[in-house]
Amino acid sequence: MDATPLPPEWPALAERLMPEVHPRRRREWAFARFALARNLAKLGLALTPDNYRPEGYQRLTDFPVRFSLSHTKSWVAALVSAQADAPGLGVDVEEKSRRLSPDVERRMFHSLDDSELSPLERWALKEAAYKALSEGEQEGIWLNSISLRASGAVFRKEECVGNWQLVPHEELVLGIVQRRC
């Protein structure tokens, strides 16, 4: 959580790849990739806009890692695993000031969800759980088919489980999920 300036190469990449996307969303996208590059640098890996080649949502060509990204208007999160063959992982960041509509709350509800979780915590964890699935596994999955229990996240009726964690922060809800299957 620092305020390192965004190098201009990342917004230029976002503009090149997504010219039709709103400039604010492109900037969020660029900041998330810059955060990923900074995390990879801690592992001795140099990600630049020139060698940024994603393979789906969790992998990069020529980088032995798995990752997950999230962004809001003011915050980004980049989670990296140095184990490229590890089960999926997901992260979601939400500003605590965000309010979910009753319809969204109803659509993501699962009868076995941990009742201690606020709707926004449930949303962040379910978004992270969804991101922890591979693109093929995401097909046909809705947030209400993921249950959040004290023992972990469960995807599709006990077929797959994962560990979940809420990271404490004054302004954010930060949810992390790592699959165990």
mmCIF file of C-alpha atoms in Angstrom:
data_model
loop_
_atom_site.group_PDB
_atom_site.id
_atom_site.type_symbol
_atom_site.label_atom_id
_atom_site.label_comp_id
_atom_site.label_asym_id
_atom_site.label_seq_id
_atom_site.Cartn_x
_atom_site.Cartn_y
_atom_site.Cartn_z
ATOM 1 C CA MET A 1 0.000 0.000 0.000
ATOM 2 C CA ASP A 2 2.177 2.766 -1.287
ATOM 3 C CA ALA A 3 1.782 5.653 -3.673
ATOM 4 C CA THR A 4 4.517 4.873 -6.183
ATOM 5 C CA PRO A 5 3.829 6.816 -9.396
ATOM 6 C CA LEU A 6 2.591 4.837 -12.365
ATOM 7 C CA PRO A 7 5.204 4.686 -15.154
ATOM 8 C CA PRO A 8 3.696 5.988 -18.424
ATOM 9 C CA GLU A 9 4.436 2.729 -20.291
ATOM 10 C CA TRP A 10 1.629 0.897 -18.448
ATOM 11 C CA PRO A 11 -1.185 3.353 -19.348
ATOM 12 C CA ALA A 12 0.161 3.371 -22.931
ATOM 13 C CA LEU A 13 -0.208 -0.425 -23.023
ATOM 14 C CA ALA A 14 -3.751 -0.159 -21.661
ATOM 15 C CA GLU A 15 -4.619 2.419 -24.332
ATOM 16 C CA ARG A 16 -3.163 0.199 -27.048
ATOM 17 C CA LEU A 17 -4.943 -2.967 -25.855
ATOM 18 C CA MET A 18 -8.273 -1.407 -24.823
ATOM 19 C CA PRO A 19 -8.932 1.848 -26.697
ATOM 20 C CA GLU A 20 -12.714 1.480 -26.292
ATOM 21 C CA VAL A 21 -12.560 1.181 -22.479
ATOM 22 C CA HIS A 22 -13.203 4.232 -20.287
ATOM 23 C CA PRO A 23 -9.924 6.033 -19.418
ATOM 24 C CA ARG A 24 -10.499 5.589 -15.659
ATOM 25 C CA ARG A 25 -10.881 1.820 -16.073
ATOM 26 C CA ARG A 26 -7.773 1.686 -18.293
ATOM 27 C CA ARG A 27 -5.822 3.508 -15.584
ATOM 28 C CA GLU A 28 -7.033 1.023 -12.939
ATOM 29 C CA TRP A 29 -6.028 -1.826 -15.276
ATOM 30 C CA ALA A 30 -2.580 -0.278 -15.785
ATOM 31 C CA PHE A 31 -2.051 0.205 -12.036
ATOM 32 C CA ALA A 32 -2.979 -3.430 -11.373
ATOM 33 C CA ARG A 33 -0.394 -4.653 -13.931
ATOM 34 C CA PHE A 34 2.197 -2.293 -12.476
ATOM 35 C CA ALA A 35 1.477 -3.745 -9.012
ATOM 36 C CA LEU A 36 1.914 -7.217 -10.513
ATOM 37 C CA ALA A 37 5.259 -6.141 -12.005
ATOM 38 C CA ARG A 38 6.385 -4.827 -8.624
ATOM 39 C CA ASN A 39 5.449 -8.097 -6.905
ATOM 40 C CA LEU A 40 7.232 -10.117 -9.571
ATOM 41 C CA ALA A 41 10.348 -7.962 -9.084
ATOM 42 C CA LYS A 42 10.432 -9.194 -5.485
ATOM 43 C CA LEU A 43 10.790 -12.693 -6.963
ATOM 44 C CA GLY A 44 13.599 -11.537 -9.264
ATOM 45 C CA LEU A 45 11.335 -11.443 -12.346
ATOM 46 C CA ALA A 46 11.142 -8.399 -14.607
ATOM 47 C CA LEU A 47 7.683 -7.794 -16.059
ATOM 48 C CA THR A 48 7.425 -4.835 -18.409
ATOM 49 C CA PRO A 49 4.735 -3.681 -20.832
ATOM 50 C CA ASP A 50 6.936 -5.110 -23.611
ATOM 51 C CA ASN A 51 6.927 -8.655 -22.195
ATOM 52 C CA TYR A 52 3.406 -8.633 -20.708
ATOM 53 C CA ARG A 53 1.742 -11.588 -22.433
ATOM 54 C CA PRO A 54 -1.107 -13.043 -20.386
ATOM 55 C CA GLU A 55 -2.260 -16.644 -20.720
ATOM 56 C CA GLY A 56 -5.807 -16.324 -19.468
ATOM 57 C CA TYR A 57 -6.396 -14.546 -16.184
ATOM 58 C CA GLN A 58 -3.845 -16.273 -13.940
ATOM 59 C CA ARG A 59 -0.674 -16.851 -15.922
ATOM 60 C CA LEU A 60 1.906 -15.035 -18.003
ATOM 61 C CA THR A 61 3.902 -16.438 -20.910
ATOM 62 C CA ASP A 62 7.540 -16.999 -19.847
ATOM 63 C CA PHE A 63 6.843 -16.385 -16.130
ATOM 64 C CA PRO A 64 6.664 -19.372 -13.722
ATOM 65 C CA VAL A 65 3.935 -17.888 -11.532
ATOM 66 C CA ARG A 66 0.210 -17.769 -10.948
ATOM 67 C CA PHE A 67 -1.457 -14.449 -10.092
ATOM 68 C CA SER A 68 -4.711 -12.639 -9.426
ATOM 69 C CA LEU A 69 -5.507 -8.932 -9.772
ATOM 70 C CA SER A 70 -8.227 -6.604 -8.543
ATOM 71 C CA HIS A 71 -8.824 -2.869 -8.705
ATOM 72 C CA THR A 72 -11.263 -0.213 -7.577
ATOM 73 C CA LYS A 73 -11.351 3.513 -8.208
ATOM 74 C CA SER A 74 -8.550 4.145 -5.693
ATOM 75 C CA TRP A 75 -6.920 0.792 -4.901
ATOM 76 C CA VAL A 76 -5.292 -2.172 -6.606
ATOM 77 C CA ALA A 77 -4.307 -5.605 -5.350
ATOM 78 C CA ALA A 78 -1.891 -8.044 -6.983
ATOM 79 C CA LEU A 79 -1.474 -11.506 -5.494
ATOM 80 C CA VAL A 80 1.342 -13.719 -6.807
ATOM 81 C CA SER A 81 2.259 -17.343 -6.190
ATOM 82 C CA ALA A 82 5.743 -18.491 -7.160
ATOM 83 C CA GLN A 83 4.249 -21.921 -7.860
ATOM 84 C CA ALA A 84 2.970 -21.914 -11.425
ATOM 85 C CA ASP A 85 1.372 -25.335 -10.950
ATOM 86 C CA ALA A 86 -0.359 -24.406 -7.670
ATOM 87 C CA PRO A 87 -4.147 -24.558 -7.557
ATOM 88 C CA GLY A 88 -5.791 -21.257 -8.427
ATOM 89 C CA LEU A 89 -5.792 -18.172 -6.280
ATOM 90 C CA GLY A 90 -7.976 -15.106 -6.317
ATOM 91 C CA VAL A 91 -8.050 -11.655 -4.781
ATOM 92 C CA ASP A 92 -10.733 -8.988 -4.654
ATOM 93 C CA VAL A 93 -10.481 -5.495 -3.202
ATOM 94 C CA GLU A 94 -13.526 -3.373 -2.401
ATOM 95 C CA GLU A 95 -13.837 0.022 -0.751
ATOM 96 C CA LYS A 96 -15.793 -0.262 2.505
ATOM 97 C CA SER A 97 -17.963 2.636 1.392
ATOM 98 C CA ARG A 98 -19.364 0.515 -1.451
ATOM 99 C CA ARG A 99 -22.980 -0.497 -1.032
ATOM 100 C CA LEU A 100 -24.465 -3.542 -2.723
ATOM 101 C CA SER A 101 -28.013 -3.434 -3.963
ATOM 102 C CA PRO A 102 -30.493 -5.818 -2.325
ATOM 103 C CA ASP A 103 -30.802 -7.573 -5.681
ATOM 104 C CA VAL A 104 -27.026 -8.262 -5.811
ATOM 105 C CA GLU A 105 -27.064 -9.479 -2.217
ATOM 106 C CA ARG A 106 -29.933 -11.825 -3.017
ATOM 107 C CA ARG A 107 -28.290 -13.166 -6.199
ATOM 108 C CA MET A 108 -25.020 -14.060 -4.453
ATOM 109 C CA PHE A 109 -26.578 -15.570 -1.327
ATOM 110 C CA HIS A 110 -25.972 -19.260 -0.570
ATOM 111 C CA SER A 111 -27.861 -20.913 2.290
ATOM 112 C CA LEU A 112 -24.597 -22.307 3.730
ATOM 113 C CA ASP A 113 -22.678 -18.992 3.746
ATOM 114 C CA ASP A 114 -21.048 -18.027 7.032
ATOM 115 C CA SER A 115 -23.580 -15.706 8.666
ATOM 116 C CA GLU A 116 -20.816 -13.695 10.379
ATOM 117 C CA LEU A 117 -19.799 -12.140 7.054
ATOM 118 C CA SER A 118 -21.142 -8.767 5.952
ATOM 119 C CA PRO A 119 -22.597 -8.586 2.434
ATOM 120 C CA LEU A 120 -19.500 -6.726 1.168
ATOM 121 C CA GLU A 121 -17.143 -9.290 2.764
ATOM 122 C CA ARG A 122 -19.190 -12.069 1.168
ATOM 123 C CA TRP A 123 -19.011 -10.277 -2.200
ATOM 124 C CA ALA A 124 -15.218 -9.810 -2.025
ATOM 125 C CA LEU A 125 -14.615 -13.429 -1.015
ATOM 126 C CA LYS A 126 -16.931 -14.814 -3.679
ATOM 127 C CA GLU A 127 -15.293 -12.644 -6.337
ATOM 128 C CA ALA A 128 -11.886 -13.911 -5.164
ATOM 129 C CA ALA A 129 -13.165 -17.510 -5.163
ATOM 130 C CA TYR A 130 -14.475 -17.078 -8.711
ATOM 131 C CA LYS A 131 -11.084 -15.731 -9.820
ATOM 132 C CA ALA A 132 -9.396 -18.761 -8.220
ATOM 133 C CA LEU A 133 -11.102 -20.972 -10.786
ATOM 134 C CA SER A 134 -9.560 -21.492 -14.219
ATOM 135 C CA GLU A 135 -11.391 -19.925 -17.139
ATOM 136 C CA GLY A 136 -12.881 -23.283 -18.117
ATOM 137 C CA GLU A 137 -14.061 -23.920 -14.564
ATOM 138 C CA GLN A 138 -15.722 -20.502 -14.362
ATOM 139 C CA GLU A 139 -18.240 -21.501 -17.010
ATOM 140 C CA GLY A 140 -21.636 -22.040 -15.442
ATOM 141 C CA ILE A 141 -20.507 -20.818 -11.999
ATOM 142 C CA TRP A 142 -22.509 -18.054 -10.347
ATOM 143 C CA LEU A 143 -21.574 -16.389 -7.073
ATOM 144 C CA ASN A 144 -24.524 -18.093 -5.395
ATOM 145 C CA SER A 145 -23.043 -21.513 -6.261
ATOM 146 C CA ILE A 146 -19.996 -20.734 -4.090
ATOM 147 C CA SER A 147 -20.597 -21.144 -0.371
ATOM 148 C CA LEU A 148 -18.382 -19.486 2.216
ATOM 149 C CA ARG A 149 -18.147 -21.602 5.325
ATOM 150 C CA ALA A 150 -15.927 -21.196 8.347
ATOM 151 C CA SER A 151 -13.961 -24.216 7.054
ATOM 152 C CA GLY A 152 -13.357 -22.634 3.636
ATOM 153 C CA ALA A 153 -14.947 -21.820 0.304
ATOM 154 C CA VAL A 154 -16.844 -24.622 -1.409
ATOM 155 C CA PHE A 155 -17.362 -24.590 -5.163
ATOM 156 C CA ARG A 156 -20.225 -26.544 -6.744
ATOM 157 C CA LYS A 157 -21.592 -28.853 -4.089
ATOM 158 C CA GLU A 158 -18.407 -30.097 -2.353
ATOM 159 C CA GLU A 159 -16.500 -30.777 -5.590
ATOM 160 C CA CYS A 160 -13.762 -28.323 -4.727
ATOM 161 C CA VAL A 161 -12.741 -26.428 -1.612
ATOM 162 C CA GLY A 162 -10.415 -23.541 -0.875
ATOM 163 C CA ASN A 163 -9.048 -21.490 1.988
ATOM 164 C CA TRP A 164 -10.384 -17.974 2.376
ATOM 165 C CA GLN A 165 -9.087 -14.987 4.268
ATOM 166 C CA LEU A 166 -10.183 -11.423 4.878
ATOM 167 C CA VAL A 167 -7.231 -9.065 5.308
ATOM 168 C CA PRO A 168 -7.992 -6.371 7.900
ATOM 169 C CA HIS A 169 -7.837 -2.775 6.671
ATOM 170 C CA GLU A 170 -9.525 0.478 7.731
ATOM 171 C CA GLU A 171 -10.766 1.493 4.268
ATOM 172 C CA LEU A 172 -10.956 -1.790 2.359
ATOM 173 C CA VAL A 173 -12.404 -5.237 2.273
ATOM 174 C CA LEU A 174 -9.661 -7.448 0.860
ATOM 175 C CA GLY A 175 -10.620 -11.051 0.185
ATOM 176 C CA ILE A 176 -8.172 -13.809 -0.747
ATOM 177 C CA VAL A 177 -9.018 -17.373 -1.769
ATOM 178 C CA GLN A 178 -6.643 -20.223 -2.595
ATOM 179 C CA ARG A 179 -8.056 -23.441 -3.995
ATOM 180 C CA ARG A 180 -7.026 -26.770 -2.532
ATOM 181 C CA CYS A 181 -8.191 -28.882 -5.474
#
